[in-house]
mmCIF file of C-alpha atoms in Angstrom:
data_model
loop_
_atom_site.group_PDB
_atom_site.id
_atom_site.type_symbol
_atom_site.label_atom_id
_atom_site.label_comp_id
_atom_site.label_asym_id
_atom_site.label_seq_id
_atom_site.Cartn_x
_atom_site.Cartn_y
_atom_site.Cartn_z
ATOM 1 C CA UNK A 1 -0.021 -0.027 -0.054
ATOM 2 C CA UNK A 2 2.686 2.466 0.737
ATOM 3 C CA UNK A 3 4.089 1.717 -2.576
ATOM 4 C CA UNK A 4 1.037 2.117 -4.656
ATOM 5 C CA UNK A 5 2.606 2.362 -8.205
ATOM 6 C CA UNK A 6 6.216 1.275 -8.523
ATOM 7 C CA UNK A 7 7.915 1.421 -12.034
ATOM 8 C CA UNK A 8 10.051 -1.582 -12.614
ATOM 9 C CA UNK A 9 11.291 -0.636 -16.061
ATOM 10 C CA UNK A 10 10.132 -4.039 -17.510
ATOM 11 C CA UNK A 11 8.377 -4.213 -20.598
ATOM 12 C CA UNK A 12 7.908 -7.955 -20.360
ATOM 13 C CA UNK A 13 9.334 -10.781 -18.342
ATOM 14 C CA UNK A 14 12.574 -12.291 -19.406
ATOM 15 C CA UNK A 15 12.657 -15.974 -20.110
ATOM 16 C CA UNK A 16 15.312 -18.227 -18.374
ATOM 17 C CA UNK A 17 17.124 -18.564 -21.759
ATOM 18 C CA UNK A 18 17.332 -14.699 -22.205
ATOM 19 C CA UNK A 19 19.059 -14.328 -18.873
ATOM 20 C CA UNK A 20 22.701 -14.068 -18.136
ATOM 21 C CA UNK A 21 24.244 -16.827 -16.011
ATOM 22 C CA UNK A 22 24.164 -14.352 -13.060
ATOM 23 C CA UNK A 23 20.713 -13.466 -13.521
ATOM 24 C CA UNK A 24 19.660 -17.021 -13.879
ATOM 25 C CA UNK A 25 21.465 -17.653 -10.508
ATOM 26 C CA UNK A 26 19.887 -14.763 -8.930
ATOM 27 C CA UNK A 27 16.441 -16.131 -9.907
ATOM 28 C CA UNK A 28 17.268 -19.459 -8.670
ATOM 29 C CA UNK A 29 18.001 -17.914 -5.299
ATOM 30 C CA UNK A 30 14.705 -15.796 -5.135
ATOM 31 C CA UNK A 31 12.586 -18.811 -6.196
ATOM 32 C CA UNK A 32 14.279 -20.828 -3.442
ATOM 33 C CA UNK A 33 13.222 -18.097 -0.920
ATOM 34 C CA UNK A 34 16.945 -17.286 -0.293
ATOM 35 C CA UNK A 35 17.134 -13.683 0.780
ATOM 36 C CA UNK A 36 19.152 -11.311 -1.422
ATOM 37 C CA UNK A 37 21.744 -9.381 0.590
ATOM 38 C CA UNK A 38 23.277 -6.039 -0.327
ATOM 39 C CA UNK A 39 26.598 -7.518 -1.435
ATOM 40 C CA UNK A 40 24.961 -10.229 -3.701
ATOM 41 C CA UNK A 41 24.614 -9.647 -7.511
ATOM 42 C CA UNK A 42 21.259 -8.311 -8.496
ATOM 43 C CA UNK A 43 19.788 -7.198 -11.738
ATOM 44 C CA UNK A 44 20.053 -3.406 -12.048
ATOM 45 C CA UNK A 45 16.060 -3.224 -12.473
ATOM 46 C CA UNK A 46 15.710 -5.102 -9.296
ATOM 47 C CA UNK A 47 17.951 -2.618 -7.576
ATOM 48 C CA UNK A 48 16.307 0.444 -8.913
ATOM 49 C CA UNK A 49 12.763 -0.939 -8.387
ATOM 50 C CA UNK A 50 13.709 -1.551 -4.594
ATOM 51 C CA UNK A 51 15.085 1.918 -4.334
ATOM 52 C CA UNK A 52 11.760 3.375 -5.634
ATOM 53 C CA UNK A 53 9.564 1.155 -3.481
ATOM 54 C CA UNK A 54 11.427 1.422 -0.227
ATOM 55 C CA UNK A 55 12.024 5.158 -0.467
ATOM 56 C CA UNK A 56 8.203 5.593 -1.296
ATOM 57 C CA UNK A 57 7.513 3.528 1.861
ATOM 58 C CA UNK A 58 10.050 5.562 3.925
ATOM 59 C CA UNK A 59 8.613 8.861 2.467
ATOM 60 C CA UNK A 60 4.965 7.689 3.458
ATOM 61 C CA UNK A 61 6.134 6.836 7.120
ATOM 62 C CA UNK A 62 7.687 10.448 7.368
ATOM 63 C CA UNK A 63 4.881 12.451 5.801
ATOM 64 C CA UNK A 64 2.463 10.241 7.749
ATOM 65 C CA UNK A 65 3.615 11.842 10.898
ATOM 66 C CA UNK A 66 2.066 15.293 9.642
ATOM 67 C CA UNK A 67 -1.738 14.424 9.714
ATOM 68 C CA UNK A 68 -1.354 13.062 13.322
ATOM 69 C CA UNK A 69 1.036 16.061 14.354
ATOM 70 C CA UNK A 70 -2.001 18.224 13.676
ATOM 71 C CA UNK A 71 -3.685 16.815 16.826
ATOM 72 C CA UNK A 72 -0.772 16.671 19.271
ATOM 73 C CA UNK A 73 -1.590 19.846 20.821
ATOM 74 C CA UNK A 74 -5.328 19.237 20.689
ATOM 75 C CA UNK A 75 -5.558 15.634 22.109
ATOM 76 C CA UNK A 76 -8.369 15.488 24.596
ATOM 77 C CA UNK A 77 -6.404 14.016 27.440
ATOM 78 C CA UNK A 78 -2.802 13.748 28.488
ATOM 79 C CA UNK A 79 -3.068 9.936 28.028
ATOM 80 C CA UNK A 80 -4.223 10.331 24.535
ATOM 81 C CA UNK A 81 -1.532 12.954 23.892
ATOM 82 C CA UNK A 82 1.238 10.639 25.107
ATOM 83 C CA UNK A 83 -0.124 7.711 23.077
ATOM 84 C CA UNK A 84 -0.285 9.813 19.876
ATOM 85 C CA UNK A 85 3.322 11.048 20.426
ATOM 86 C CA UNK A 86 4.425 7.433 20.939
ATOM 87 C CA UNK A 87 2.760 6.481 17.472
ATOM 88 C CA UNK A 88 4.367 9.525 15.740
ATOM 89 C CA UNK A 89 7.631 8.564 17.068
ATOM 90 C CA UNK A 90 7.329 5.093 15.837
ATOM 91 C CA UNK A 91 6.500 6.464 12.425
ATOM 92 C CA UNK A 92 9.758 8.506 12.448
ATOM 93 C CA UNK A 93 11.465 5.236 13.397
ATOM 94 C CA UNK A 94 9.920 3.248 10.698
ATOM 95 C CA UNK A 95 11.115 5.940 8.210
ATOM 96 C CA UNK A 96 14.476 5.738 9.498
ATOM 97 C CA UNK A 97 14.684 1.767 9.336
ATOM 98 C CA UNK A 98 13.425 2.082 5.827
ATOM 99 C CA UNK A 99 15.891 4.689 4.744
ATOM 100 C CA UNK A 100 18.691 2.479 6.151
ATOM 101 C CA UNK A 101 17.452 -0.519 4.124
ATOM 102 C CA UNK A 102 17.352 1.868 1.055
ATOM 103 C CA UNK A 103 20.933 2.978 1.651
ATOM 104 C CA UNK A 104 22.256 -0.706 1.627
ATOM 105 C CA UNK A 105 21.281 -0.529 -2.219
ATOM 106 C CA UNK A 106 23.649 2.290 -2.684
ATOM 107 C CA UNK A 107 21.042 5.073 -2.657
ATOM 108 C CA UNK A 108 21.808 8.311 -0.983
ATOM 109 C CA UNK A 109 19.116 9.385 1.691
ATOM 110 C CA UNK A 110 19.536 13.201 1.030
ATOM 111 C CA UNK A 111 19.201 12.522 -2.749
ATOM 112 C CA UNK A 112 16.004 10.543 -2.359
ATOM 113 C CA UNK A 113 14.478 13.060 0.048
ATOM 114 C CA UNK A 114 15.291 15.901 -2.285
ATOM 115 C CA UNK A 115 13.258 13.864 -5.100
ATOM 116 C CA UNK A 116 10.368 13.913 -2.549
ATOM 117 C CA UNK A 117 10.629 17.581 -2.183
ATOM 118 C CA UNK A 118 10.850 18.128 -6.030
ATOM 119 C CA UNK A 119 7.712 16.053 -6.430
ATOM 120 C CA UNK A 120 9.714 13.421 -8.375
ATOM 121 C CA UNK A 121 9.298 10.721 -5.616
ATOM 122 C CA UNK A 122 5.720 9.544 -4.441
ATOM 123 C CA UNK A 123 4.206 8.667 -1.002
ATOM 124 C CA UNK A 124 1.064 6.969 -0.017
ATOM 125 C CA UNK A 125 -1.970 8.975 -1.225
ATOM 126 C CA UNK A 126 -3.777 8.567 2.139
ATOM 127 C CA UNK A 127 -1.508 11.339 3.769
ATOM 128 C CA UNK A 128 -2.911 13.854 1.470
ATOM 129 C CA UNK A 129 -6.186 14.003 3.164
ATOM 130 C CA UNK A 130 -6.907 16.305 6.212
ATOM 131 C CA UNK A 131 -7.529 15.268 9.581
ATOM 132 C CA UNK A 132 -10.512 17.425 10.655
ATOM 133 C CA UNK A 133 -11.719 15.999 14.014
ATOM 134 C CA UNK A 134 -10.383 13.984 16.973
ATOM 135 C CA UNK A 135 -12.150 10.890 15.617
ATOM 136 C CA UNK A 136 -9.919 11.018 12.633
ATOM 137 C CA UNK A 137 -7.043 10.127 15.008
ATOM 138 C CA UNK A 138 -8.992 6.982 15.750
ATOM 139 C CA UNK A 139 -9.970 6.319 12.080
ATOM 140 C CA UNK A 140 -6.317 6.801 10.880
ATOM 141 C CA UNK A 141 -4.977 4.413 13.522
ATOM 142 C CA UNK A 142 -7.589 1.791 12.740
ATOM 143 C CA UNK A 143 -8.101 2.057 9.067
ATOM 144 C CA UNK A 144 -4.924 3.389 7.826
ATOM 145 C CA UNK A 145 -2.636 1.511 10.018
ATOM 146 C CA UNK A 146 -4.623 -1.350 9.635
ATOM 147 C CA UNK A 147 -4.476 -1.304 5.820
ATOM 148 C CA UNK A 148 -0.686 -0.609 6.268
ATOM 149 C CA UNK A 149 -0.344 -3.849 8.438
ATOM 150 C CA UNK A 150 -2.171 -6.003 5.831
ATOM 151 C CA UNK A 151 0.342 -4.915 3.320
ATOM 152 C CA UNK A 152 3.409 -4.909 5.614
ATOM 153 C CA UNK A 153 2.743 -8.569 7.038
ATOM 154 C CA UNK A 154 3.161 -9.727 3.478
ATOM 155 C CA UNK A 155 6.147 -7.757 2.882
ATOM 156 C CA UNK A 156 8.007 -9.418 5.749
ATOM 157 C CA UNK A 157 8.669 -12.171 3.087
ATOM 158 C CA UNK A 158 9.970 -9.872 0.479
ATOM 159 C CA UNK A 159 13.138 -11.053 -1.256
ATOM 160 C CA UNK A 160 15.526 -8.445 -0.164
ATOM 161 C CA UNK A 161 16.944 -9.212 3.263
ATOM 162 C CA UNK A 162 17.324 -5.609 4.721
ATOM 163 C CA UNK A 163 13.899 -4.767 3.666
ATOM 164 C CA UNK A 164 12.343 -7.872 4.999
ATOM 165 C CA UNK A 165 14.226 -7.357 8.309
ATOM 166 C CA UNK A 166 12.796 -3.720 8.459
ATOM 167 C CA UNK A 167 9.391 -4.985 7.838
ATOM 168 C CA UNK A 168 9.614 -7.412 10.616
ATOM 169 C CA UNK A 169 10.531 -4.672 13.048
ATOM 170 C CA UNK A 170 7.868 -2.348 11.792
ATOM 171 C CA UNK A 171 5.192 -5.041 12.131
ATOM 172 C CA UNK A 172 6.169 -5.733 15.553
ATOM 173 C CA UNK A 173 5.372 -2.032 16.437
ATOM 174 C CA UNK A 174 2.324 -1.385 14.159
ATOM 175 C CA UNK A 175 -0.265 -3.431 15.949
ATOM 176 C CA UNK A 176 -0.250 -0.892 18.951
ATOM 177 C CA UNK A 177 -1.200 1.861 16.387
ATOM 178 C CA UNK A 178 -4.094 -0.006 15.019
ATOM 179 C CA UNK A 179 -5.362 -0.868 18.600
ATOM 180 C CA UNK A 180 -5.082 2.511 19.956
ATOM 181 C CA UNK A 181 -6.845 3.787 17.057
ATOM 182 C CA UNK A 182 -9.856 1.496 17.364
ATOM 183 C CA UNK A 183 -9.900 2.200 21.072
ATOM 184 C CA UNK A 184 -10.325 5.964 20.539
ATOM 185 C CA UNK A 185 -13.283 5.113 18.301
ATOM 186 C CA UNK A 186 -14.854 2.479 20.671
ATOM 187 C CA UNK A 187 -14.638 4.989 23.672
ATOM 188 C CA UNK A 188 -16.294 7.561 21.580
ATOM 189 C CA UNK A 189 -19.096 5.302 20.576
ATOM 190 C CA UNK A 190 -19.723 3.897 23.961
ATOM 191 C CA UNK A 191 -19.163 6.977 26.199
ATOM 192 C CA UNK A 192 -19.530 9.772 23.782
ATOM 193 C CA UNK A 193 -22.438 12.380 23.180
ATOM 194 C CA UNK A 194 -24.413 12.178 20.015
ATOM 195 C CA UNK A 195 -22.216 14.715 18.591
ATOM 196 C CA UNK A 196 -19.051 12.821 19.246
ATOM 197 C CA UNK A 197 -20.536 9.653 17.819
ATOM 198 C CA UNK A 198 -21.384 11.494 14.609
ATOM 199 C CA UNK A 199 -17.886 12.636 14.568
ATOM 200 C CA UNK A 200 -16.806 8.796 14.391
ATOM 201 C CA UNK A 201 -19.254 8.210 11.595
ATOM 202 C CA UNK A 202 -18.068 11.221 9.629
ATOM 203 C CA UNK A 203 -14.356 10.203 10.156
ATOM 204 C CA UNK A 204 -15.146 6.795 8.704
ATOM 205 C CA UNK A 205 -17.087 8.273 5.866
ATOM 206 C CA UNK A 206 -14.132 10.407 4.878
ATOM 207 C CA UNK A 207 -11.435 8.026 5.274
ATOM 208 C CA UNK A 208 -12.863 4.668 4.213
ATOM 209 C CA UNK A 209 -12.501 4.976 0.392
ATOM 210 C CA UNK A 210 -8.977 6.599 0.683
ATOM 211 C CA UNK A 211 -7.971 3.822 3.033
ATOM 212 C CA UNK A 212 -9.132 1.225 0.274
ATOM 213 C CA UNK A 213 -6.954 3.208 -2.327
ATOM 214 C CA UNK A 214 -3.865 2.636 -0.248
ATOM 215 C CA UNK A 215 -3.554 -0.864 -1.742
ATOM 216 C CA UNK A 216 -3.169 0.746 -5.239
ATOM 217 C CA UNK A 217 -4.923 0.217 -8.603
ATOM 218 C CA UNK A 218 -6.474 -3.020 -9.818
ATOM 219 C CA UNK A 219 -3.874 -5.621 -10.811
ATOM 220 C CA UNK A 220 -3.828 -5.931 -14.458
ATOM 221 C CA UNK A 221 -1.456 -7.855 -16.487
ATOM 222 C CA UNK A 222 1.168 -5.011 -16.484
ATOM 223 C CA UNK A 223 4.700 -5.894 -16.750
ATOM 224 C CA UNK A 224 5.205 -3.879 -13.384
ATOM 225 C CA UNK A 225 3.121 -6.180 -11.186
ATOM 226 C CA UNK A 226 4.408 -9.172 -13.002
ATOM 227 C CA UNK A 227 7.999 -8.213 -12.625
ATOM 228 C CA UNK A 228 7.703 -7.301 -8.932
ATOM 229 C CA UNK A 229 6.026 -10.620 -8.342
ATOM 230 C CA UNK A 230 8.677 -12.489 -10.341
ATOM 231 C CA UNK A 231 11.297 -10.848 -8.153
ATOM 232 C CA UNK A 232 9.255 -11.473 -5.041
ATOM 233 C CA UNK A 233 9.434 -7.698 -4.080
ATOM 234 C CA UNK A 234 5.766 -7.981 -4.025
ATOM 235 C CA UNK A 235 4.194 -11.097 -2.504
ATOM 236 C CA UNK A 236 0.323 -10.629 -3.064
ATOM 237 C CA UNK A 237 -1.610 -8.588 -5.568
ATOM 238 C CA UNK A 238 -3.114 -5.215 -4.743
ATOM 239 C CA UNK A 239 -6.671 -6.709 -5.080
ATOM 240 C CA UNK A 240 -5.922 -9.764 -2.913
ATOM 241 C CA UNK A 241 -4.557 -7.505 -0.048
ATOM 242 C CA UNK A 242 -7.501 -4.969 -0.429
ATOM 243 C CA UNK A 243 -9.880 -7.942 -0.099
ATOM 244 C CA UNK A 244 -8.301 -9.279 2.967
ATOM 245 C CA UNK A 245 -8.395 -5.742 4.601
ATOM 246 C CA UNK A 246 -12.085 -5.394 3.799
ATOM 247 C CA UNK A 247 -12.873 -8.932 5.117
ATOM 248 C CA UNK A 248 -11.184 -8.338 8.450
ATOM 249 C CA UNK A 249 -12.314 -4.745 8.862
ATOM 250 C CA UNK A 250 -15.991 -4.956 8.259
ATOM 251 C CA UNK A 251 -16.912 -6.969 11.366
ATOM 252 C CA UNK A 252 -14.933 -4.326 13.444
ATOM 253 C CA UNK A 253 -16.890 -1.625 11.688
ATOM 254 C CA UNK A 254 -20.164 -3.414 12.624
ATOM 255 C CA UNK A 255 -19.037 -3.910 16.385
ATOM 256 C CA UNK A 256 -18.453 -0.059 16.460
ATOM 257 C CA UNK A 257 -21.975 0.421 15.294
ATOM 258 C CA UNK A 258 -21.040 2.239 12.339
ATOM 259 C CA UNK A 259 -21.452 2.034 8.734
ATOM 260 C CA UNK A 260 -19.160 2.253 5.547
ATOM 261 C CA UNK A 261 -20.075 4.866 2.907
ATOM 262 C CA UNK A 262 -20.588 2.092 0.295
ATOM 263 C CA UNK A 263 -24.041 0.855 -0.543
ATOM 264 C CA UNK A 264 -22.534 -2.215 -2.406
ATOM 265 C CA UNK A 265 -20.725 -3.507 0.495
ATOM 266 C CA UNK A 266 -22.279 -6.805 1.573
ATOM 267 C CA UNK A 267 -21.316 -10.354 2.576
ATOM 268 C CA UNK A 268 -21.288 -12.930 -0.234
ATOM 269 C CA UNK A 269 -21.940 -16.330 1.072
ATOM 270 C CA UNK A 270 -20.775 -17.906 -2.120
ATOM 271 C CA UNK A 271 -17.293 -16.361 -2.225
ATOM 272 C CA UNK A 272 -16.843 -16.220 1.427
ATOM 273 C CA UNK A 273 -15.795 -12.536 1.056
ATOM 274 C CA UNK A 274 -17.325 -9.245 1.078
ATOM 275 C CA UNK A 275 -18.438 -7.546 -2.014
ATOM 276 C CA UNK A 276 -17.742 -3.919 -2.380
ATOM 277 C CA UNK A 277 -18.341 -0.853 -4.687
ATOM 278 C CA UNK A 278 -15.966 0.560 -7.285
ATOM 279 C CA UNK A 279 -13.228 2.985 -5.997
ATOM 280 C CA UNK A 280 -13.138 6.405 -7.730
ATOM 281 C CA UNK A 281 -9.939 5.856 -9.446
ATOM 282 C CA UNK A 282 -10.004 9.375 -10.888
ATOM 283 C CA UNK A 283 -9.712 10.751 -7.405
ATOM 284 C CA UNK A 284 -6.758 8.241 -6.693
ATOM 285 C CA UNK A 285 -4.758 9.370 -9.600
ATOM 286 C CA UNK A 286 -5.566 13.012 -8.912
ATOM 287 C CA UNK A 287 -4.161 12.696 -5.444
ATOM 288 C CA UNK A 288 -1.175 10.701 -6.564
ATOM 289 C CA UNK A 289 -0.491 13.258 -9.141
ATOM 290 C CA UNK A 290 -0.211 15.997 -6.482
ATOM 291 C CA UNK A 291 -3.775 17.432 -6.555
ATOM 292 C CA UNK A 292 -5.144 16.071 -3.393
ATOM 293 C CA UNK A 293 -6.478 18.279 -0.570
ATOM 294 C CA UNK A 294 -3.155 18.529 1.292
ATOM 295 C CA UNK A 295 -0.326 17.691 -1.195
ATOM 296 C CA UNK A 296 1.131 21.069 -1.380
ATOM 297 C CA UNK A 297 1.015 21.603 2.336
ATOM 298 C CA UNK A 298 2.690 18.340 3.208
ATOM 299 C CA UNK A 299 5.657 18.969 0.791
ATOM 300 C CA UNK A 300 5.984 22.425 2.074
ATOM 301 C CA UNK A 301 6.067 21.328 5.727
ATOM 302 C CA UNK A 302 8.634 18.716 5.057
ATOM 303 C CA UNK A 303 10.789 21.019 3.208
ATOM 304 C CA UNK A 304 10.541 23.616 5.955
ATOM 305 C CA UNK A 305 11.473 20.931 8.471
ATOM 306 C CA UNK A 306 14.748 20.074 6.595
ATOM 307 C CA UNK A 307 15.557 23.826 5.556
ATOM 308 C CA UNK A 308 15.056 25.166 9.070
ATOM 309 C CA UNK A 309 16.786 22.124 10.682
ATOM 310 C CA UNK A 310 19.902 22.942 8.761
ATOM 311 C CA UNK A 311 21.639 24.904 11.386
ATOM 312 C CA UNK A 312 21.038 21.962 13.828
ATOM 313 C CA UNK A 313 22.887 19.650 11.639
ATOM 314 C CA UNK A 314 25.592 22.134 10.807
ATOM 315 C CA UNK A 315 26.190 22.871 14.431
ATOM 316 C CA UNK A 316 26.489 19.214 15.273
ATOM 317 C CA UNK A 317 29.100 18.561 12.526
ATOM 318 C CA UNK A 318 30.972 21.698 13.737
ATOM 319 C CA UNK A 319 30.830 20.373 17.329
ATOM 320 C CA UNK A 320 31.982 16.866 16.385
ATOM 321 C CA UNK A 321 34.889 18.488 14.501
ATOM 322 C CA UNK A 322 35.994 20.519 17.501
ATOM 323 C CA UNK A 323 35.835 17.553 19.860
ATOM 324 C CA UNK A 324 37.819 15.621 17.454
ATOM 325 C CA UNK A 325 40.469 18.417 17.364
ATOM 326 C CA UNK A 326 40.608 18.657 21.100
ATOM 327 C CA UNK A 327 40.959 14.849 21.559
ATOM 328 C CA UNK A 328 43.914 15.154 19.096
ATOM 329 C CA UNK A 329 45.552 17.995 20.926
ATOM 330 C CA UNK A 330 45.268 16.260 24.204
ATOM 331 C CA UNK B 1 22.961 14.155 6.169
ATOM 332 C CA UNK B 2 25.032 12.506 3.849
ATOM 333 C CA UNK B 3 28.021 13.992 5.417
ATOM 334 C CA UNK B 4 27.098 12.378 8.571
ATOM 335 C CA UNK B 5 29.011 9.019 9.182
ATOM 336 C CA UNK B 6 27.040 5.844 8.929
ATOM 337 C CA UNK B 7 27.176 3.559 12.240
ATOM 338 C CA UNK B 8 26.047 -0.071 12.519
ATOM 339 C CA UNK B 9 24.098 -0.806 15.744
ATOM 340 C CA UNK B 10 24.320 -3.923 17.904
ATOM 341 C CA UNK B 11 22.159 -4.463 20.748
ATOM 342 C CA UNK B 12 22.479 -6.880 23.618
ATOM 343 C CA UNK B 13 18.676 -7.899 24.320
ATOM 344 C CA UNK B 14 19.312 -9.485 27.686
ATOM 345 C CA UNK B 15 22.240 -10.070 30.025
ATOM 346 C CA UNK B 16 23.973 -13.207 29.072
ATOM 347 C CA UNK B 17 23.052 -12.922 25.287
ATOM 348 C CA UNK B 18 25.427 -11.780 22.399
ATOM 349 C CA UNK B 19 25.087 -8.249 20.925
ATOM 350 C CA UNK B 20 23.109 -8.638 17.694
ATOM 351 C CA UNK B 21 23.097 -6.373 14.660
ATOM 352 C CA UNK B 22 19.882 -4.476 14.458
ATOM 353 C CA UNK B 23 20.373 -1.904 11.788
ATOM 354 C CA UNK B 24 22.367 1.556 11.310
ATOM 355 C CA UNK B 25 21.940 5.157 11.930
ATOM 356 C CA UNK B 26 23.578 8.267 10.713
ATOM 357 C CA UNK B 27 25.208 10.566 13.305
ATOM 358 C CA UNK B 28 27.913 13.435 13.545
ATOM 359 C CA UNK B 29 30.019 11.516 16.025
ATOM 360 C CA UNK B 30 29.881 8.444 18.238
ATOM 361 C CA UNK B 31 28.104 9.951 21.092
ATOM 362 C CA UNK B 32 25.083 11.035 18.878
ATOM 363 C CA UNK B 33 25.271 7.691 17.028
ATOM 364 C CA UNK B 34 24.569 6.143 20.601
ATOM 365 C CA UNK B 35 21.733 8.443 21.372
ATOM 366 C CA UNK B 36 20.040 7.775 17.967
ATOM 367 C CA UNK B 37 20.534 4.097 18.373
ATOM 368 C CA UNK B 38 18.923 4.164 21.797
ATOM 369 C CA UNK B 39 15.833 6.195 20.467
ATOM 370 C CA UNK B 40 15.667 4.259 17.143
ATOM 371 C CA UNK B 41 16.198 0.750 18.228
ATOM 372 C CA UNK B 42 15.254 0.565 21.937
ATOM 373 C CA UNK B 43 11.968 2.260 22.390
ATOM 374 C CA UNK B 44 10.488 -0.750 24.074
ATOM 375 C CA UNK B 45 13.184 -1.992 26.219
ATOM 376 C CA UNK B 46 14.588 -4.080 23.466
ATOM 377 C CA UNK B 47 18.037 -3.948 25.065
ATOM 378 C CA UNK B 48 20.396 -3.643 27.974
ATOM 379 C CA UNK B 49 23.628 -2.651 26.045
ATOM 380 C CA UNK B 50 24.327 -1.131 22.765
ATOM 381 C CA UNK B 51 27.389 -1.016 20.522
ATOM 382 C CA UNK B 52 27.693 1.524 17.691
ATOM 383 C CA UNK B 53 30.500 0.908 15.097
ATOM 384 C CA UNK B 54 31.447 3.088 12.006
ATOM 385 C CA UNK B 55 30.224 1.140 9.112
ATOM 386 C CA UNK B 56 33.340 1.937 7.192
ATOM 387 C CA UNK B 57 35.569 0.298 9.793
ATOM 388 C CA UNK B 58 33.912 -3.265 9.222
ATOM 389 C CA UNK B 59 35.579 -5.771 6.951
ATOM 390 C CA UNK B 60 33.002 -8.098 5.623
ATOM 391 C CA UNK B 61 33.259 -11.238 3.392
ATOM 392 C CA UNK B 62 31.466 -10.872 0.176
ATOM 393 C CA UNK B 63 28.389 -13.211 0.497
ATOM 394 C CA UNK B 64 28.964 -14.279 -2.979
ATOM 395 C CA UNK B 65 32.283 -15.809 -2.188
ATOM 396 C CA UNK B 66 30.758 -18.593 -0.179
ATOM 397 C CA UNK B 67 32.483 -21.420 -2.017
ATOM 398 C CA UNK B 68 35.904 -19.816 -1.858
ATOM 399 C CA UNK B 69 35.934 -18.625 1.624
ATOM 400 C CA UNK B 70 34.156 -21.360 3.379
ATOM 401 C CA UNK B 71 35.525 -24.183 1.334
ATOM 402 C CA UNK B 72 37.943 -25.535 4.052
ATOM 403 C CA UNK B 73 35.037 -26.317 6.191
ATOM 404 C CA UNK B 74 32.926 -28.110 3.724
ATOM 405 C CA UNK B 75 34.734 -31.367 3.417
ATOM 406 C CA UNK B 76 35.547 -31.934 7.152
ATOM 407 C CA UNK B 77 32.761 -34.067 8.246
ATOM 408 C CA UNK B 78 34.913 -35.363 11.065
ATOM 409 C CA UNK B 79 34.652 -32.010 12.960
ATOM 410 C CA UNK B 80 30.931 -32.828 13.738
ATOM 411 C CA UNK B 81 29.864 -35.141 16.685
ATOM 412 C CA UNK B 82 27.550 -36.809 14.558
ATOM 413 C CA UNK B 83 30.508 -38.240 12.479
ATOM 414 C CA UNK B 84 31.305 -40.628 15.275
ATOM 415 C CA UNK B 85 28.983 -43.583 15.605
ATOM 416 C CA UNK B 86 28.738 -45.145 19.110
ATOM 417 C CA UNK B 87 27.235 -48.527 19.916
ATOM 418 C CA UNK B 88 23.789 -48.046 21.610
ATOM 419 C CA UNK B 89 25.000 -49.734 24.673
ATOM 420 C CA UNK B 90 27.336 -46.873 25.371
ATOM 421 C CA UNK B 91 24.363 -44.561 25.702
ATOM 422 C CA UNK B 92 24.283 -40.793 25.621
ATOM 423 C CA UNK B 93 27.579 -39.041 25.126
#
């Protein structure tokens, strides 16, 4: 989900005969579920695709702090504020795990962040929606982190070792996020006023479809999906993951006593899954292209953070240099 | 941040266990690396001790040279206890 559209550079899959001996050996390893490590030989396309995917994923974690940061000073209680800050700190951590994994591929962190600021690198479309009321903090934790977990649990088995290990760490921490979100909503529905209950439904109405969009477009026969699957960077299709998410989320939605803004959502006895309506793909592509409600604001905030923090980084380098000279003199 | 050195982070999760590699951090010096490692890798009491080591000081074997580097140990089955068959009567050894 965090990587919604990753270009692999592939026009079609190579046959075994067309591959060089190194590439064949690489594929045999991937097929045998042997993790690829930084020093192993890998096809250039595999490396580039991973840099794109992992950097998108890292940017998503970092930009993902902003919608929640909006509510730190407005959290209703000290307990909620502490929980929210812990969650945001985790997201900063997740971004860092991922940037580190990306760096093992020879990519430069600053360069990739610069691509984000120039609009050349993507991040998840979900973080371009505003967080308008306190229930949004609940809905973000429950739906957005919930969707992230579905995707990330599968990515623990991705073929690149450092990415897989980052995913394992992230998944361990992520379930706290989803539970704290759901608990916010449960408390509001159980103990809240009518107005507060209406806020919960309103938050779900606004975030339901964007959460489903997190899994990306329908899987077609596109060479990108096929290539990512063949390299085992991707382990399950977007549609499969979206269905898993819906199937596990609808009972939780019903337990809350809320509804989804989708008249076509209903249990299908035959398939054993929920049927659901068509996503507004025009909206998805618009947001991805930079025209969502908050795209410009998010990038501006990130740029400001880097620019205005420059003096701190420079001071740290100057301090380290001075300490080194003192140590040499002594 | 590129001018900041990269450090590998090793965490001892419990007393009595080895330090284990957990990831890396960028920092302007070792002290900052230690603080960053604490914030990043031990937010939920995952460790009792941390090592930070500048990444460029690590000498690593290339994982592709498996055959060459580890060849000497491949054909020495007699280094394993299972090589020595004992009669059942001897019991556990």
